[in-house]
């Protein structure tokens, strides 16, 4: 099997054998453990099967609570702020980061939770991190606005996304990493790209031409792991082995039903808890729910299930289910 990486970036020292990011015979990326199955048959099965929670979903009035204008842009405190879906503002060691910033509606998807600040107020950002090319994580309109307001920002992303991001941002400050590679950043912070179990596509014919993954950020004595979009897999335990002192772990819990179709792409609340335990992180921060309606479960279902697991004593560690816009000081 061929492997690839960015020769200009540092490869992490790992406690296991690693040859690089795997690609297939056509040069398209593949999951190192579970190959993505692009099954039209399963898609049709999902679309033609009655959702057992259809009426519950229709009646569900839950919406994510939003805390507006909490002042995190003006503060100097290190913090994590959930902006909805998989979007985060982070200040670490005094440097500001945006992860997967999606600030508006996306294509046919309408936001079900408001952005907690004005999109135009996101200025002075040092690093913008894009985990993969799906439109609910890599949004052209959001990136165009951010580029205009943050001309000095550095973009950190996965292999082959360095061909796409400059089209949106007109910036040449883009670094594209393979899995387990470290970006070139200020010495006060380290950012590494790590595996996830997912896939990539923006159009009909570009499946898996761009890499997907998560990020580990280190600085000021803290380690933050952003899991990206991912089904459950052994990579969570691997990442916990490479980074044995993860403080905060952001993991997706939504867009998981029906599980026969979604499990290879997204973790259920129960699988997210398994992943959290695998990483041995101290604090779990759930994401990827409540902002966009992407699957069969009711909008409030993922958090209700997660809270039930917490109530039943199934979570070994601290759960921080942030409100949108809530400031978690770190």
Tab-separated table of N, CA and C in Angstrom, residues 37-173:
chain	number	residue	atom	x	y	z
A	37	UNK	N	-16.837	2.747	2.910
A	37	UNK	CA	-17.682	2.036	1.956
A	37	UNK	C	-18.713	3.014	1.405
A	38	UNK	N	-18.530	3.407	0.161
A	38	UNK	CA	-19.414	4.379	-0.480
A	38	UNK	C	-20.554	3.603	-1.154
A	39	UNK	N	-21.542	3.206	-0.355
A	39	UNK	CA	-22.576	2.283	-0.814
A	39	UNK	C	-23.849	3.016	-1.219
A	40	UNK	N	-24.138	3.039	-2.509
A	40	UNK	CA	-25.391	3.623	-2.992
A	40	UNK	C	-26.581	2.799	-2.493
A	41	UNK	N	-26.377	1.491	-2.377
A	41	UNK	CA	-27.429	0.608	-1.883
A	41	UNK	C	-27.833	0.966	-0.456
A	42	UNK	N	-26.834	1.212	0.394
A	42	UNK	CA	-27.137	1.602	1.778
A	42	UNK	C	-27.802	2.971	1.832
A	43	UNK	N	-27.379	3.889	0.966
A	43	UNK	CA	-28.007	5.209	0.911
A	43	UNK	C	-29.488	5.085	0.568
A	44	UNK	N	-29.803	4.266	-0.437
A	44	UNK	CA	-31.203	4.063	-0.823
A	44	UNK	C	-31.981	3.396	0.309
A	45	UNK	N	-31.340	2.438	0.983
A	45	UNK	CA	-31.991	1.774	2.119
A	45	UNK	C	-32.353	2.785	3.192
A	46	UNK	N	-31.418	3.708	3.493
A	46	UNK	CA	-31.699	4.737	4.491
A	46	UNK	C	-32.865	5.621	4.042
A	47	UNK	N	-32.816	6.069	2.796
A	47	UNK	CA	-33.819	7.009	2.314
A	47	UNK	C	-35.202	6.383	2.164
A	48	UNK	N	-35.279	5.068	2.052
A	48	UNK	CA	-36.564	4.401	1.834
A	48	UNK	C	-37.079	3.671	3.075
A	49	UNK	N	-36.315	3.694	4.160
A	49	UNK	CA	-36.735	3.055	5.404
A	49	UNK	C	-37.409	4.086	6.301
A	50	UNK	N	-38.529	3.706	6.894
A	50	UNK	CA	-39.256	4.616	7.785
A	50	UNK	C	-38.424	4.874	9.041
A	51	UNK	N	-38.261	6.128	9.381
A	51	UNK	CA	-37.536	6.520	10.587
A	51	UNK	C	-38.399	6.215	11.812
A	52	UNK	N	-37.961	5.334	12.712
A	52	UNK	CA	-38.784	5.018	13.883
A	52	UNK	C	-38.974	6.198	14.828
A	53	UNK	N	-38.158	7.227	14.680
A	53	UNK	CA	-38.295	8.425	15.519
A	53	UNK	C	-38.913	9.594	14.746
A	54	UNK	N	-39.581	9.293	13.644
A	54	UNK	CA	-40.112	10.355	12.785
A	54	UNK	C	-41.044	11.292	13.542
A	55	UNK	N	-42.012	10.742	14.265
A	55	UNK	CA	-42.961	11.588	14.981
A	55	UNK	C	-42.290	12.299	16.143
A	56	UNK	N	-41.402	11.587	16.833
A	56	UNK	CA	-40.654	12.206	17.936
A	56	UNK	C	-39.825	13.377	17.418
A	57	UNK	N	-39.211	13.178	16.263
A	57	UNK	CA	-38.403	14.254	15.685
A	57	UNK	C	-39.271	15.450	15.312
A	58	UNK	N	-40.436	15.167	14.763
A	58	UNK	CA	-41.345	16.241	14.370
A	58	UNK	C	-41.796	17.055	15.578
A	59	UNK	N	-41.978	16.378	16.707
A	59	UNK	CA	-42.498	17.044	17.909
A	59	UNK	C	-41.406	17.634	18.793
A	60	UNK	N	-40.150	17.354	18.477
A	60	UNK	CA	-39.052	17.788	19.336
A	60	UNK	C	-38.848	19.295	19.225
A	61	UNK	N	-39.023	19.987	20.325
A	61	UNK	CA	-38.878	21.450	20.331
A	61	UNK	C	-37.524	21.895	20.892
A	62	UNK	N	-36.664	20.933	21.238
A	62	UNK	CA	-35.371	21.287	21.825
A	62	UNK	C	-34.530	22.076	20.837
A	63	UNK	N	-33.898	23.108	21.334
A	63	UNK	CA	-32.916	23.857	20.570
A	63	UNK	C	-31.736	24.170	21.473
A	64	UNK	N	-30.571	24.186	20.907
A	64	UNK	CA	-29.370	24.481	21.692
A	64	UNK	C	-29.463	25.887	22.268
A	65	UNK	N	-29.131	26.017	23.533
A	65	UNK	CA	-29.131	27.332	24.178
A	65	UNK	C	-27.930	28.134	23.696
A	66	UNK	N	-28.157	29.390	23.373
A	66	UNK	CA	-27.092	30.255	22.850
A	66	UNK	C	-26.847	31.394	23.827
A	67	UNK	N	-25.592	31.589	24.174
A	67	UNK	CA	-25.183	32.718	25.012
A	67	UNK	C	-24.485	33.732	24.105
A	68	UNK	N	-25.120	34.879	23.916
A	68	UNK	CA	-24.616	35.868	22.964
A	68	UNK	C	-23.599	36.806	23.614
A	69	UNK	N	-22.629	37.206	22.795
A	69	UNK	CA	-21.723	38.304	23.130
A	69	UNK	C	-21.111	38.168	24.525
A	70	UNK	N	-20.410	37.051	24.741
A	70	UNK	CA	-19.818	36.783	26.044
A	70	UNK	C	-18.439	37.427	26.225
A	71	UNK	N	-17.993	38.186	25.233
A	71	UNK	CA	-16.770	38.977	25.385
A	71	UNK	C	-15.479	38.211	25.189
A	72	UNK	N	-15.550	36.997	24.640
A	72	UNK	CA	-14.319	36.215	24.517
A	72	UNK	C	-13.347	36.791	23.495
A	73	UNK	N	-13.839	37.535	22.520
A	73	UNK	CA	-12.930	38.146	21.556
A	73	UNK	C	-12.104	39.264	22.182
A	74	UNK	N	-12.638	39.912	23.201
A	74	UNK	CA	-11.941	41.029	23.831
A	74	UNK	C	-11.084	40.586	25.011
A	75	UNK	N	-11.303	39.377	25.486
A	75	UNK	CA	-10.571	38.864	26.633
A	75	UNK	C	-9.169	38.432	26.226
A	76	UNK	N	-8.318	38.250	27.220
A	76	UNK	CA	-6.995	37.681	26.982
A	76	UNK	C	-6.866	36.295	27.606
A	77	UNK	N	-7.940	35.815	28.216
A	77	UNK	CA	-7.898	34.523	28.889
A	77	UNK	C	-7.893	33.380	27.880
A	78	UNK	N	-7.095	32.360	28.151
A	78	UNK	CA	-7.171	31.148	27.353
A	78	UNK	C	-8.534	30.494	27.584
A	79	UNK	N	-9.141	30.022	26.503
A	79	UNK	CA	-10.508	29.516	26.626
A	79	UNK	C	-10.883	28.658	25.430
A	80	UNK	N	-11.983	27.928	25.585
A	80	UNK	CA	-12.623	27.184	24.504
A	80	UNK	C	-14.055	27.668	24.421
A	81	UNK	N	-14.497	28.038	23.213
A	81	UNK	CA	-15.870	28.508	23.005
A	81	UNK	C	-16.473	27.728	21.843
A	82	UNK	N	-17.575	27.061	22.089
A	82	UNK	CA	-18.294	26.346	21.031
A	82	UNK	C	-19.146	27.338	20.255
A	83	UNK	N	-18.954	27.377	18.943
A	83	UNK	CA	-19.724	28.281	18.084
A	83	UNK	C	-20.881	27.563	17.396
A	84	UNK	N	-21.129	26.310	17.773
A	84	UNK	CA	-22.165	25.500	17.141
A	84	UNK	C	-21.557	24.500	16.181
A	85	UNK	N	-22.236	23.365	16.009
A	85	UNK	CA	-21.806	22.258	15.148
A	85	UNK	C	-20.394	21.813	15.535
A	86	UNK	N	-19.417	21.937	14.639
A	86	UNK	CA	-18.042	21.558	14.974
A	86	UNK	C	-17.123	22.773	14.963
A	87	UNK	N	-17.691	23.950	15.112
A	87	UNK	CA	-16.925	25.198	15.053
A	87	UNK	C	-16.533	25.648	16.461
A	88	UNK	N	-15.266	25.995	16.609
A	88	UNK	CA	-14.757	26.448	17.909
A	88	UNK	C	-13.869	27.670	17.752
A	89	UNK	N	-13.953	28.552	18.746
A	89	UNK	CA	-12.943	29.586	18.974
A	89	UNK	C	-12.126	29.123	20.164
A	90	UNK	N	-10.809	29.148	20.013
A	90	UNK	CA	-9.916	28.741	21.094
A	90	UNK	C	-8.818	29.779	21.250
A	91	UNK	N	-8.542	30.130	22.483
A	91	UNK	CA	-7.334	30.910	22.768
A	91	UNK	C	-6.440	30.019	23.620
A	92	UNK	N	-5.216	29.809	23.148
A	92	UNK	CA	-4.265	28.925	23.819
A	92	UNK	C	-2.899	29.588	23.804
A	93	UNK	N	-2.328	29.743	24.984
A	93	UNK	CA	-1.029	30.425	25.125
A	93	UNK	C	-1.075	31.819	24.500
A	94	UNK	N	-2.265	32.416	24.527
A	94	UNK	CA	-2.439	33.765	23.996
A	94	UNK	C	-2.687	33.834	22.508
A	95	UNK	N	-2.612	32.720	21.801
A	95	UNK	CA	-2.862	32.683	20.362
A	95	UNK	C	-4.318	32.268	20.106
A	96	UNK	N	-4.895	32.842	19.043
A	96	UNK	CA	-6.305	32.583	18.752
A	96	UNK	C	-6.451	31.633	17.564
A	97	UNK	N	-7.395	30.712	17.717
A	97	UNK	CA	-7.641	29.678	16.719
A	97	UNK	C	-9.137	29.615	16.408
A	98	UNK	N	-9.459	29.346	15.157
A	98	UNK	CA	-10.808	28.950	14.763
A	98	UNK	C	-10.707	27.566	14.149
A	99	UNK	N	-11.574	26.658	14.593
A	99	UNK	CA	-11.613	25.320	14.013
A	99	UNK	C	-12.920	25.147	13.249
A	100	UNK	N	-12.823	24.700	12.015
A	100	UNK	CA	-13.983	24.423	11.150
A	100	UNK	C	-15.055	25.510	11.262
A	101	UNK	N	-14.685	26.762	11.004
A	101	UNK	CA	-15.650	27.854	11.182
A	101	UNK	C	-16.734	27.859	10.100
A	102	UNK	N	-17.942	27.563	10.507
A	102	UNK	CA	-19.110	27.633	9.622
A	102	UNK	C	-20.061	28.639	10.256
A	103	UNK	N	-20.162	29.803	9.637
A	103	UNK	CA	-20.795	30.949	10.269
A	103	UNK	C	-22.197	31.228	9.753
A	104	UNK	N	-22.608	30.535	8.696
A	104	UNK	CA	-23.886	30.829	8.048
A	104	UNK	C	-24.635	29.526	7.767
A	105	UNK	N	-25.768	29.653	7.082
A	105	UNK	CA	-26.416	28.463	6.541
A	105	UNK	C	-25.489	27.837	5.500
A	106	UNK	N	-25.609	26.538	5.293
A	106	UNK	CA	-24.746	25.831	4.346
A	106	UNK	C	-25.610	25.138	3.304
A	107	UNK	N	-25.453	25.539	2.052
A	107	UNK	CA	-26.214	24.942	0.948
A	107	UNK	C	-27.697	24.919	1.320
A	108	UNK	N	-28.279	23.724	1.429
A	108	UNK	CA	-29.702	23.606	1.766
A	108	UNK	C	-29.922	23.455	3.259
A	109	UNK	N	-28.867	23.539	4.048
A	109	UNK	CA	-28.964	23.349	5.495
A	109	UNK	C	-29.094	24.697	6.199
A	110	UNK	N	-30.166	24.850	6.963
A	110	UNK	CA	-30.386	26.075	7.721
A	110	UNK	C	-29.913	25.873	9.155
A	111	UNK	N	-29.203	26.842	9.682
A	111	UNK	CA	-28.752	26.768	11.075
A	111	UNK	C	-29.947	26.712	12.021
A	112	UNK	N	-29.875	25.791	12.967
A	112	UNK	CA	-30.887	25.678	14.003
A	112	UNK	C	-30.437	26.327	15.311
A	113	UNK	N	-29.185	26.770	15.360
A	113	UNK	CA	-28.685	27.542	16.499
A	113	UNK	C	-27.927	28.734	15.943
A	114	UNK	N	-28.172	29.883	16.521
A	114	UNK	CA	-27.561	31.113	16.022
A	114	UNK	C	-26.075	31.165	16.358
A	115	UNK	N	-25.319	31.904	15.566
A	115	UNK	CA	-23.929	32.191	15.897
A	115	UNK	C	-23.927	33.124	17.110
A	116	UNK	N	-23.081	32.867	18.107
A	116	UNK	CA	-23.172	33.644	19.350
A	116	UNK	C	-22.588	35.057	19.270
A	117	UNK	N	-21.882	35.378	18.193
A	117	UNK	CA	-21.409	36.746	17.967
A	117	UNK	C	-21.611	37.066	16.492
A	118	UNK	N	-21.436	38.313	16.128
A	118	UNK	CA	-21.487	38.689	14.729
A	118	UNK	C	-20.293	38.078	13.992
A	119	UNK	N	-20.545	37.505	12.826
A	119	UNK	CA	-19.469	36.861	12.072
A	119	UNK	C	-18.338	37.844	11.781
A	120	UNK	N	-18.679	39.084	11.543
A	120	UNK	CA	-17.674	40.083	11.225
A	120	UNK	C	-16.789	40.466	12.392
A	121	UNK	N	-17.154	40.032	13.613
A	121	UNK	CA	-16.344	40.346	14.792
A	121	UNK	C	-15.203	39.361	14.999
A	122	UNK	N	-15.148	38.322	14.195
A	122	UNK	CA	-14.067	37.338	14.317
A	122	UNK	C	-12.836	37.871	13.583
A	123	UNK	N	-12.074	38.673	14.285
A	123	UNK	CA	-10.896	39.337	13.725
A	123	UNK	C	-9.674	39.060	14.603
A	124	UNK	N	-8.508	39.258	14.034
A	124	UNK	CA	-7.277	39.043	14.781
A	124	UNK	C	-6.981	37.581	15.045
A	125	UNK	N	-7.523	36.700	14.208
A	125	UNK	CA	-7.322	35.268	14.380
A	125	UNK	C	-5.933	34.879	13.858
A	126	UNK	N	-5.209	34.112	14.649
A	126	UNK	CA	-3.863	33.697	14.252
A	126	UNK	C	-3.877	32.465	13.352
A	127	UNK	N	-4.697	31.470	13.698
A	127	UNK	CA	-4.712	30.207	12.964
A	127	UNK	C	-6.153	29.774	12.697
A	128	UNK	N	-6.405	29.345	11.460
A	128	UNK	CA	-7.707	28.810	11.073
A	128	UNK	C	-7.492	27.363	10.649
A	129	UNK	N	-8.145	26.443	11.347
A	129	UNK	CA	-7.936	25.016	11.146
A	129	UNK	C	-9.150	24.411	10.440
A	130	UNK	N	-8.914	23.690	9.353
A	130	UNK	CA	-9.978	23.048	8.587
A	130	UNK	C	-9.723	21.543	8.585
A	131	UNK	N	-10.632	20.782	9.204
A	131	UNK	CA	-10.383	19.351	9.405
A	131	UNK	C	-10.564	18.532	8.134
A	132	UNK	N	-11.531	18.912	7.291
A	132	UNK	CA	-11.760	18.171	6.042
A	132	UNK	C	-12.660	18.998	5.130
A	133	UNK	N	-12.963	18.467	3.947
A	133	UNK	CA	-13.572	19.306	2.910
A	133	UNK	C	-15.097	19.321	2.883
A	134	UNK	N	-15.781	18.588	3.753
A	134	UNK	CA	-17.242	18.621	3.734
A	134	UNK	C	-17.763	20.028	4.032
A	135	UNK	N	-18.851	20.371	3.398
A	135	UNK	CA	-19.299	21.765	3.402
A	135	UNK	C	-19.782	22.260	4.760
A	136	UNK	N	-20.137	21.335	5.655
A	136	UNK	CA	-20.518	21.761	7.001
A	136	UNK	C	-19.291	21.921	7.908
A	137	UNK	N	-18.098	21.803	7.329
A	137	UNK	CA	-16.846	22.038	8.041
A	137	UNK	C	-15.933	23.002	7.281
A	138	UNK	N	-16.040	23.000	5.986
A	138	UNK	CA	-15.221	23.849	5.109
A	138	UNK	C	-16.184	24.659	4.244
A	139	UNK	N	-16.585	25.821	4.751
A	139	UNK	CA	-17.627	26.621	4.106
A	139	UNK	C	-17.006	27.800	3.365
A	140	UNK	N	-17.262	27.874	2.081
A	140	UNK	CA	-16.647	28.897	1.239
A	140	UNK	C	-17.000	30.312	1.704
A	141	UNK	N	-18.266	30.587	1.975
A	141	UNK	CA	-18.660	31.940	2.365
A	141	UNK	C	-18.018	32.360	3.682
A	142	UNK	N	-17.957	31.435	4.626
A	142	UNK	CA	-17.327	31.741	5.911
A	142	UNK	C	-15.846	32.032	5.734
A	143	UNK	N	-15.167	31.219	4.933
A	143	UNK	CA	-13.732	31.397	4.744
A	143	UNK	C	-13.417	32.685	3.979
A	144	UNK	N	-14.284	33.063	3.052
A	144	UNK	CA	-14.068	34.326	2.330
A	144	UNK	C	-14.163	35.517	3.283
A	145	UNK	N	-15.164	35.496	4.157
A	145	UNK	CA	-15.311	36.587	5.120
A	145	UNK	C	-14.132	36.616	6.087
A	146	UNK	N	-13.765	35.461	6.599
A	146	UNK	CA	-12.657	35.407	7.549
A	146	UNK	C	-11.348	35.845	6.906
A	147	UNK	N	-11.140	35.469	5.657
A	147	UNK	CA	-9.920	35.872	4.962
A	147	UNK	C	-9.846	37.383	4.802
A	148	UNK	N	-10.985	37.993	4.488
A	148	UNK	CA	-11.011	39.451	4.325
A	148	UNK	C	-10.716	40.162	5.638
A	149	UNK	N	-11.183	39.578	6.743
A	149	UNK	CA	-11.033	40.224	8.049
A	149	UNK	C	-9.790	39.779	8.809
A	150	UNK	N	-9.124	38.736	8.296
A	150	UNK	CA	-7.933	38.205	8.966
A	150	UNK	C	-6.846	37.915	7.924
A	151	UNK	N	-6.327	38.940	7.286
A	151	UNK	CA	-5.401	38.733	6.167
A	151	UNK	C	-4.094	38.049	6.563
A	152	UNK	N	-3.749	38.058	7.853
A	152	UNK	CA	-2.483	37.464	8.285
A	152	UNK	C	-2.657	36.061	8.866
A	153	UNK	N	-3.870	35.535	8.842
A	153	UNK	CA	-4.118	34.218	9.436
A	153	UNK	C	-3.378	33.122	8.676
A	154	UNK	N	-2.939	32.116	9.412
A	154	UNK	CA	-2.335	30.921	8.833
A	154	UNK	C	-3.393	29.812	8.844
A	155	UNK	N	-3.517	29.092	7.723
A	155	UNK	CA	-4.493	28.015	7.588
A	155	UNK	C	-3.786	26.669	7.746
A	156	UNK	N	-4.318	25.842	8.625
A	156	UNK	CA	-3.767	24.517	8.881
A	156	UNK	C	-4.816	23.478	8.509
A	157	UNK	N	-4.431	22.496	7.692
A	157	UNK	CA	-5.424	21.568	7.162
A	157	UNK	C	-4.753	20.253	6.747
A	158	UNK	N	-5.526	19.395	6.049
A	158	UNK	CA	-5.032	18.096	5.618
A	158	UNK	C	-4.520	18.116	4.190
A	159	UNK	N	-3.813	17.072	3.836
A	159	UNK	CA	-3.218	16.962	2.507
A	159	UNK	C	-4.242	17.203	1.399
A	160	UNK	N	-3.831	17.948	0.398
A	160	UNK	CA	-4.586	18.302	-0.807
A	160	UNK	C	-5.638	19.392	-0.580
A	161	UNK	N	-5.914	19.733	0.663
A	161	UNK	CA	-6.791	20.886	0.895
A	161	UNK	C	-6.056	22.196	0.657
A	162	UNK	N	-4.734	22.124	0.541
A	162	UNK	CA	-3.972	23.332	0.230
A	162	UNK	C	-4.171	23.769	-1.219
A	163	UNK	N	-4.849	22.943	-2.013
A	163	UNK	CA	-5.226	23.371	-3.364
A	163	UNK	C	-6.580	24.066	-3.363
A	164	UNK	N	-7.429	23.723	-2.387
A	164	UNK	CA	-8.786	24.282	-2.326
A	164	UNK	C	-8.848	25.588	-1.528
A	165	UNK	N	-8.208	25.630	-0.389
A	165	UNK	CA	-8.345	26.792	0.500
A	165	UNK	C	-7.870	28.100	-0.126
A	166	UNK	N	-6.760	28.117	-0.882
A	166	UNK	CA	-6.369	29.385	-1.503
A	166	UNK	C	-7.398	29.928	-2.499
A	167	UNK	N	-8.196	29.046	-3.074
A	167	UNK	CA	-9.272	29.495	-3.979
A	167	UNK	C	-10.283	30.327	-3.204
A	168	UNK	N	-10.582	29.911	-1.972
A	168	UNK	CA	-11.562	30.613	-1.141
A	168	UNK	C	-10.960	31.838	-0.470
A	169	UNK	N	-9.711	31.730	-0.019
A	169	UNK	CA	-9.136	32.745	0.858
A	169	UNK	C	-8.182	33.709	0.154
A	170	UNK	N	-7.720	33.326	-1.037
A	170	UNK	CA	-6.690	34.094	-1.762
A	170	UNK	C	-5.408	34.212	-0.944
A	171	UNK	N	-5.224	33.300	0.000
A	171	UNK	CA	-4.042	33.314	0.853
A	171	UNK	C	-3.098	32.190	0.446
A	172	UNK	N	-1.802	32.488	0.536
A	172	UNK	CA	-0.809	31.440	0.303
A	172	UNK	C	-0.232	30.919	1.617
A	173	UNK	N	-0.840	31.350	2.725
A	173	UNK	CA	-0.394	30.901	4.046
A	173	UNK	C	-1.202	29.667	4.458
